[in-house]
mmCIF file of C-alpha atoms and ligand atoms in Angstrom:
data_model
loop_
_atom_site.group_PDB
_atom_site.id
_atom_site.type_symbol
_atom_site.label_atom_id
_atom_site.label_comp_id
_atom_site.label_asym_id
_atom_site.label_seq_id
_atom_site.Cartn_x
_atom_site.Cartn_y
_atom_site.Cartn_z
ATOM 1 C CA UNK A 1 0.249 -0.255 0.015
ATOM 2 C CA UNK A 2 1.228 3.322 -0.826
ATOM 3 C CA UNK A 3 0.738 6.663 1.409
ATOM 4 C CA UNK A 4 0.653 10.412 -0.153
ATOM 5 C CA UNK A 5 1.008 12.910 2.251
ATOM 6 C CA UNK A 6 -0.545 15.758 0.535
ATOM 7 C CA UNK A 7 -0.723 19.674 2.379
ATOM 8 C CA UNK A 8 -3.555 21.804 1.967
ATOM 9 C CA UNK A 9 -2.478 24.880 0.263
ATOM 10 C CA UNK A 10 -1.860 27.723 2.682
ATOM 11 C CA UNK A 11 -4.278 31.106 2.608
ATOM 12 C CA UNK A 12 -1.577 33.119 2.115
ATOM 13 C CA UNK A 13 0.183 31.104 -0.839
ATOM 14 C CA UNK A 14 0.266 34.610 -2.581
ATOM 15 C CA UNK A 15 3.855 35.391 0.125
ATOM 16 C CA UNK A 16 5.954 32.271 -1.290
ATOM 17 C CA UNK A 17 9.472 32.110 -2.359
ATOM 18 C CA UNK A 18 10.281 33.043 -5.820
ATOM 19 C CA UNK A 19 13.504 32.680 -7.557
ATOM 20 C CA UNK A 20 12.965 32.248 -11.512
ATOM 21 C CA UNK A 21 9.552 33.578 -11.640
ATOM 22 C CA UNK A 22 8.069 36.743 -11.796
ATOM 23 C CA UNK A 23 5.116 37.360 -9.298
ATOM 24 C CA UNK A 24 2.133 37.100 -11.052
ATOM 25 C CA UNK A 25 -1.298 37.045 -8.435
ATOM 26 C CA UNK A 26 -2.743 33.364 -7.569
ATOM 27 C CA UNK A 27 -6.593 32.509 -6.900
ATOM 28 C CA UNK A 28 -5.650 30.174 -3.489
ATOM 29 C CA UNK A 29 -9.652 29.180 -3.979
ATOM 30 C CA UNK A 30 -8.283 27.631 -7.203
ATOM 31 C CA UNK A 31 -5.191 26.431 -6.154
ATOM 32 C CA UNK A 32 -7.116 23.900 -3.268
ATOM 33 C CA UNK A 33 -9.472 23.067 -5.952
ATOM 34 C CA UNK A 34 -6.485 22.040 -8.249
ATOM 35 C CA UNK A 35 -5.526 20.185 -5.525
ATOM 36 C CA UNK A 36 -8.125 18.212 -4.595
ATOM 37 C CA UNK A 37 -7.734 17.322 -8.768
ATOM 38 C CA UNK A 38 -4.408 15.948 -7.646
ATOM 39 C CA UNK A 39 -5.581 14.274 -4.593
ATOM 40 C CA UNK A 40 -8.019 12.685 -6.326
ATOM 41 C CA UNK A 41 -5.154 11.322 -8.898
ATOM 42 C CA UNK A 42 -2.890 10.053 -6.409
ATOM 43 C CA UNK A 43 -6.138 8.032 -5.543
ATOM 44 C CA UNK A 44 -6.464 6.766 -9.099
ATOM 45 C CA UNK A 45 -2.651 5.464 -8.469
ATOM 46 C CA UNK A 46 -3.411 3.743 -5.739
ATOM 47 C CA UNK A 47 -2.023 5.292 -2.994
ATOM 48 C CA UNK A 48 -3.888 6.333 0.754
ATOM 49 C CA UNK A 49 -4.049 10.011 0.719
ATOM 50 C CA UNK A 50 -3.124 12.259 4.220
ATOM 51 C CA UNK A 51 -3.890 15.626 4.117
ATOM 52 C CA UNK A 52 -2.427 17.787 6.167
ATOM 53 C CA UNK A 53 -4.018 20.924 7.364
ATOM 54 C CA UNK A 54 -3.026 23.936 5.686
ATOM 55 C CA UNK A 55 -0.550 26.290 7.502
ATOM 56 C CA UNK A 56 -1.456 30.233 7.431
ATOM 57 C CA UNK A 57 2.136 30.974 8.535
ATOM 58 C CA UNK A 58 3.990 29.537 6.093
ATOM 59 C CA UNK A 59 2.940 30.041 2.327
ATOM 60 C CA UNK A 60 4.829 27.239 0.580
ATOM 61 C CA UNK A 61 4.046 24.389 2.745
ATOM 62 C CA UNK A 62 2.188 22.781 0.292
ATOM 63 C CA UNK A 63 5.101 21.692 -1.554
ATOM 64 C CA UNK A 64 5.879 18.891 0.812
ATOM 65 C CA UNK A 65 8.535 17.558 -1.363
ATOM 66 C CA UNK A 66 10.799 19.855 0.218
ATOM 67 C CA UNK A 67 11.016 18.557 3.539
ATOM 68 C CA UNK A 68 11.697 15.101 3.672
ATOM 69 C CA UNK A 69 13.082 12.054 1.768
ATOM 70 C CA UNK A 70 11.517 8.898 2.249
ATOM 71 C CA UNK A 71 13.006 5.663 1.395
ATOM 72 C CA UNK A 72 12.058 2.105 2.087
ATOM 73 C CA UNK A 73 14.184 2.063 5.017
ATOM 74 C CA UNK A 74 14.684 5.667 6.378
ATOM 75 C CA UNK A 75 13.646 9.273 6.150
ATOM 76 C CA UNK A 76 15.684 12.042 6.112
ATOM 77 C CA UNK A 77 14.144 15.275 7.675
ATOM 78 C CA UNK A 78 15.658 17.941 5.335
ATOM 79 C CA UNK A 79 16.908 21.704 5.861
ATOM 80 C CA UNK A 80 15.434 23.883 3.034
ATOM 81 C CA UNK A 81 17.355 26.239 1.269
ATOM 82 C CA UNK A 82 15.321 28.972 2.011
ATOM 83 C CA UNK A 83 14.836 30.639 5.300
ATOM 84 C CA UNK A 84 10.784 31.346 5.233
ATOM 85 C CA UNK A 85 10.973 27.329 4.373
ATOM 86 C CA UNK A 86 12.931 25.654 7.745
ATOM 87 C CA UNK A 87 9.536 25.910 10.090
ATOM 88 C CA UNK A 88 8.123 23.459 7.350
ATOM 89 C CA UNK A 89 10.573 20.322 8.610
ATOM 90 C CA UNK A 90 9.429 20.056 11.944
ATOM 91 C CA UNK A 91 5.640 19.839 11.262
ATOM 92 C CA UNK A 92 6.803 16.840 8.256
ATOM 93 C CA UNK A 93 8.665 15.241 10.952
ATOM 94 C CA UNK A 94 5.423 14.845 13.273
ATOM 95 C CA UNK A 95 3.481 13.227 9.878
ATOM 96 C CA UNK A 96 6.629 10.918 9.185
ATOM 97 C CA UNK A 97 7.211 9.758 12.716
ATOM 98 C CA UNK A 98 4.214 6.811 12.362
ATOM 99 C CA UNK A 99 5.911 5.356 9.509
ATOM 100 C CA UNK A 100 9.818 5.899 9.689
ATOM 101 C CA UNK A 101 13.092 6.071 11.619
ATOM 102 C CA UNK A 102 14.162 9.651 10.664
ATOM 103 C CA UNK A 103 17.509 11.310 10.279
ATOM 104 C CA UNK A 104 18.103 15.009 9.733
ATOM 105 C CA UNK A 105 20.084 16.901 8.134
ATOM 106 C CA UNK A 106 21.994 20.152 9.978
ATOM 107 C CA UNK A 107 23.262 23.503 9.294
ATOM 108 C CA UNK A 108 25.454 23.962 7.221
ATOM 109 C CA UNK A 109 23.712 21.586 5.031
ATOM 110 C CA UNK A 110 20.713 22.439 3.117
ATOM 111 C CA UNK A 111 18.895 20.476 0.472
ATOM 112 C CA UNK A 112 15.065 20.823 -0.606
ATOM 113 C CA UNK A 113 13.400 17.757 -1.556
ATOM 114 C CA UNK A 114 12.984 18.706 -4.875
ATOM 115 C CA UNK A 115 16.564 18.506 -5.613
ATOM 116 C CA UNK A 116 16.723 14.577 -4.314
ATOM 117 C CA UNK A 117 15.450 12.072 -7.351
ATOM 118 C CA UNK A 118 15.847 8.328 -6.059
ATOM 119 C CA UNK A 119 16.299 6.056 -9.035
ATOM 120 C CA UNK A 120 16.656 2.162 -7.492
ATOM 121 C CA UNK A 121 19.649 2.424 -4.788
ATOM 122 C CA UNK A 122 20.741 5.812 -6.146
ATOM 123 C CA UNK A 123 19.825 9.530 -5.069
ATOM 124 C CA UNK A 124 20.758 11.985 -7.709
ATOM 125 C CA UNK A 125 20.769 15.470 -5.854
ATOM 126 C CA UNK A 126 20.760 18.894 -7.280
ATOM 127 C CA UNK A 127 23.573 21.365 -6.620
ATOM 128 C CA UNK A 128 21.042 24.321 -6.797
ATOM 129 C CA UNK A 129 20.496 27.517 -5.139
ATOM 130 C CA UNK A 130 18.913 25.427 -2.036
ATOM 131 C CA UNK A 131 20.850 22.279 -1.629
ATOM 132 C CA UNK A 132 24.861 22.136 -1.182
ATOM 133 C CA UNK A 133 27.296 19.726 -0.530
ATOM 134 C CA UNK A 134 27.556 19.649 3.525
ATOM 135 C CA UNK A 135 23.899 17.807 2.609
ATOM 136 C CA UNK A 136 24.956 15.447 0.556
ATOM 137 C CA UNK A 137 27.834 14.551 2.387
ATOM 138 C CA UNK A 138 25.502 13.975 5.657
ATOM 139 C CA UNK A 139 22.906 12.232 3.184
ATOM 140 C CA UNK A 140 25.477 10.151 2.512
ATOM 141 C CA UNK A 141 26.610 8.860 6.033
ATOM 142 C CA UNK A 142 23.258 8.370 6.762
ATOM 143 C CA UNK A 143 22.096 6.268 3.570
ATOM 144 C CA UNK A 144 25.624 4.372 3.367
ATOM 145 C CA UNK A 145 24.267 1.321 6.024
ATOM 146 C CA UNK A 146 21.272 1.260 3.865
ATOM 147 C CA UNK A 147 23.529 0.830 0.485
ATOM 148 C CA UNK A 148 22.442 3.906 -1.268
ATOM 149 C CA UNK A 149 24.759 5.835 -3.638
ATOM 150 C CA UNK A 150 24.305 9.710 -3.540
ATOM 151 C CA UNK A 151 25.511 12.039 -6.696
ATOM 152 C CA UNK A 152 25.745 15.164 -6.593
ATOM 153 C CA UNK A 153 24.416 16.755 -10.195
ATOM 154 C CA UNK A 154 25.176 20.717 -10.734
ATOM 155 C CA UNK A 155 21.886 22.642 -12.417
ATOM 156 C CA UNK A 156 21.448 25.778 -13.436
ATOM 157 C CA UNK A 157 18.664 27.617 -15.081
ATOM 158 C CA UNK A 158 15.745 26.278 -12.660
ATOM 159 C CA UNK A 159 14.934 26.037 -9.151
ATOM 160 C CA UNK A 160 15.740 22.231 -8.331
ATOM 161 C CA UNK A 161 17.089 18.847 -10.068
ATOM 162 C CA UNK A 162 13.584 17.443 -10.433
ATOM 163 C CA UNK A 163 12.295 20.692 -12.753
ATOM 164 C CA UNK A 164 14.541 19.146 -15.035
ATOM 165 C CA UNK A 165 14.507 15.665 -14.533
ATOM 166 C CA UNK A 166 12.108 13.148 -12.856
ATOM 167 C CA UNK A 167 11.040 9.207 -13.300
ATOM 168 C CA UNK A 168 8.456 8.513 -15.820
ATOM 169 C CA UNK A 169 8.547 4.807 -15.958
ATOM 170 C CA UNK A 170 10.801 2.271 -14.232
ATOM 171 C CA UNK A 171 13.820 2.494 -17.094
ATOM 172 C CA UNK A 172 12.892 6.024 -18.388
ATOM 173 C CA UNK A 173 13.406 9.478 -17.382
ATOM 174 C CA UNK A 174 12.066 12.775 -18.586
ATOM 175 C CA UNK A 175 14.708 15.079 -18.761
ATOM 176 C CA UNK A 176 15.268 19.216 -19.917
ATOM 177 C CA UNK A 177 19.421 18.774 -20.910
ATOM 178 C CA UNK A 178 19.149 22.849 -20.924
ATOM 179 C CA UNK A 179 19.636 22.226 -17.248
ATOM 180 C CA UNK A 180 21.372 19.704 -16.907
ATOM 181 C CA UNK A 181 24.085 17.671 -18.332
ATOM 182 C CA UNK A 182 22.484 14.734 -19.570
ATOM 183 C CA UNK A 183 25.660 11.936 -19.444
ATOM 184 C CA UNK A 184 24.767 11.535 -15.197
ATOM 185 C CA UNK A 185 21.753 10.016 -16.600
ATOM 186 C CA UNK A 186 22.905 7.941 -19.767
ATOM 187 C CA UNK A 187 22.062 4.335 -18.482
ATOM 188 C CA UNK A 188 18.313 4.970 -18.803
ATOM 189 C CA UNK A 189 16.363 5.935 -21.828
ATOM 190 C CA UNK A 190 15.836 9.552 -21.946
ATOM 191 C CA UNK A 191 12.619 11.608 -23.088
ATOM 192 C CA UNK A 192 13.631 14.451 -24.191
ATOM 193 C CA UNK A 193 10.750 17.850 -23.330
ATOM 194 C CA UNK A 194 10.200 19.658 -26.008
ATOM 195 C CA UNK A 195 12.671 22.858 -26.885
ATOM 196 C CA UNK A 196 9.522 25.257 -26.545
ATOM 197 C CA UNK A 197 8.214 23.717 -22.941
ATOM 198 C CA UNK A 198 11.674 24.067 -21.076
ATOM 199 C CA UNK A 199 9.553 23.518 -17.764
ATOM 200 C CA UNK A 200 7.560 20.243 -18.626
ATOM 201 C CA UNK A 201 10.299 17.611 -16.967
ATOM 202 C CA UNK A 202 8.153 16.892 -13.985
ATOM 203 C CA UNK A 203 6.206 14.735 -13.507
ATOM 204 C CA UNK A 204 4.787 11.948 -10.573
ATOM 205 C CA UNK A 205 5.149 8.175 -11.854
ATOM 206 C CA UNK A 206 3.814 5.553 -9.588
ATOM 207 C CA UNK A 207 3.622 2.000 -11.195
ATOM 208 C CA UNK A 208 0.208 2.410 -12.211
ATOM 209 C CA UNK A 209 0.784 5.810 -14.200
ATOM 210 C CA UNK A 210 2.349 9.111 -14.637
ATOM 211 C CA UNK A 211 0.528 12.524 -13.208
ATOM 212 C CA UNK A 212 0.972 14.974 -15.393
ATOM 213 C CA UNK A 213 0.615 18.922 -16.029
ATOM 214 C CA UNK A 214 -1.817 19.715 -18.928
ATOM 215 C CA UNK A 215 0.261 23.030 -19.446
ATOM 216 C CA UNK A 216 3.026 21.124 -21.625
ATOM 217 C CA UNK A 217 0.887 19.241 -25.190
ATOM 218 C CA UNK A 218 3.706 18.949 -26.785
ATOM 219 C CA UNK A 219 6.213 16.954 -24.365
ATOM 220 C CA UNK A 220 2.560 15.142 -23.030
ATOM 221 C CA UNK A 221 2.240 14.039 -27.039
ATOM 222 C CA UNK A 222 5.978 12.509 -26.554
ATOM 223 C CA UNK A 223 4.872 11.207 -23.208
ATOM 224 C CA UNK A 224 2.210 8.894 -24.969
ATOM 225 C CA UNK A 225 4.112 8.182 -27.846
ATOM 226 C CA UNK A 226 6.204 6.461 -25.379
ATOM 227 C CA UNK A 227 3.636 3.993 -24.000
ATOM 228 C CA UNK A 228 3.619 5.886 -20.703
ATOM 229 C CA UNK A 229 -0.124 6.233 -19.382
ATOM 230 C CA UNK A 230 -1.321 9.825 -18.082
ATOM 231 C CA UNK A 231 -3.450 11.175 -15.303
ATOM 232 C CA UNK A 232 -3.015 14.982 -16.710
ATOM 233 C CA UNK A 233 -4.108 17.946 -13.847
ATOM 234 C CA UNK A 234 -4.246 21.631 -14.195
ATOM 235 C CA UNK A 235 -1.674 22.683 -11.930
ATOM 236 C CA UNK A 236 -1.707 26.308 -12.945
ATOM 237 C CA UNK A 237 -1.714 27.605 -9.547
ATOM 238 C CA UNK A 238 1.260 26.223 -8.280
ATOM 239 C CA UNK A 239 3.046 26.560 -11.388
ATOM 240 C CA UNK A 240 3.228 30.183 -10.413
ATOM 241 C CA UNK A 241 4.327 29.783 -7.303
ATOM 242 C CA UNK A 242 7.248 28.224 -9.220
ATOM 243 C CA UNK A 243 5.862 24.698 -7.857
ATOM 244 C CA UNK A 244 5.313 21.750 -10.169
ATOM 245 C CA UNK A 245 3.420 18.127 -9.934
ATOM 246 C CA UNK A 246 6.121 16.090 -7.655
ATOM 247 C CA UNK A 247 6.327 19.012 -5.156
ATOM 248 C CA UNK A 248 3.065 18.690 -3.733
ATOM 249 C CA UNK A 249 3.192 14.884 -2.083
ATOM 250 C CA UNK A 250 5.570 12.800 -0.765
ATOM 251 C CA UNK A 251 5.035 8.850 -2.181
ATOM 252 C CA UNK A 252 6.038 5.835 0.000
ATOM 253 C CA UNK A 253 5.258 2.489 1.022
ATOM 254 C CA UNK A 254 3.123 2.392 4.018
ATOM 255 C CA UNK A 255 5.012 -0.734 5.691
ATOM 256 C CA UNK A 256 8.677 0.116 4.404
ATOM 257 C CA UNK A 257 11.256 -2.130 5.802
ATOM 258 C CA UNK A 258 11.456 -1.173 9.363
HETATM 259 C C1 CIR B 301 10.123 27.592 -3.452
HETATM 260 O O1 CIR B 301 10.373 28.751 -3.513
HETATM 261 O O2 CIR B 301 10.143 27.241 -1.868
HETATM 262 C C2 CIR B 301 8.621 26.981 -3.487
HETATM 263 N N1 CIR B 301 7.685 28.578 -4.086
HETATM 264 C C3 CIR B 301 8.694 26.198 -4.592
HETATM 265 C C4 CIR B 301 8.828 24.821 -4.572
HETATM 266 C C5 CIR B 301 8.641 23.893 -5.169
HETATM 267 N N2 CIR B 301 9.038 22.646 -5.212
HETATM 268 C C6 CIR B 301 9.772 21.340 -5.326
HETATM 269 O O3 CIR B 301 9.825 21.872 -6.660
HETATM 270 N N3 CIR B 301 10.132 20.551 -5.136
#
């Protein structure tokens, strides 16, 4: 059984962090309605959805992906790169305690979960404006006993590693080679985003299919041509907050290997 932890949209979502985007007004009600559609898509893919309450003082807290990395054996509570987001970590630790033993990233390490792509027993970690080498070193120490390799990957031009690459099938990654060196991923089948849709590389994959935003029709077509089963959702409001579909959930096996 898969669990998907989500958090409702903060009423102060308009005060979110922005790095590469100009601020445009977010319709908070629409954002919450779209979030419900997203949760329904997760259920369609077999997840038991846990909806944590909105946090008014934490504008970006819908992006639960950034504050934890949940593996079968253990979960790492991150230390997010943006100061406004650091208090989110304590809250997600409470939510994850029933499911996993916890490890913590400590100062001077910073890492956002959006920078962490796990494929099998390898964690690729974006070296971005949010995530640093100190966090990578700590992750390596925490995870070596469980047999994980941790590989840093430089990213430029986007917020997180998973803005530039995500998994869409067991052997397949969706990638924007403009934002990172695709050579790190040469062992996989790669589907490139349409060049006119640079932000299109973020998709949520679970065994039964992929949740994908409706705003990238050309890349969507490429995925369909590769035989990927899609559930398409409108993510316009989280996109205005520089979010994407992976950011809004933490998906993991309920039982793990404790
Ligand atoms: C931030 O800048 O932290 C948020 N406004 C967006 C975070 C998106 N998270 C993600 O891609 N994993």
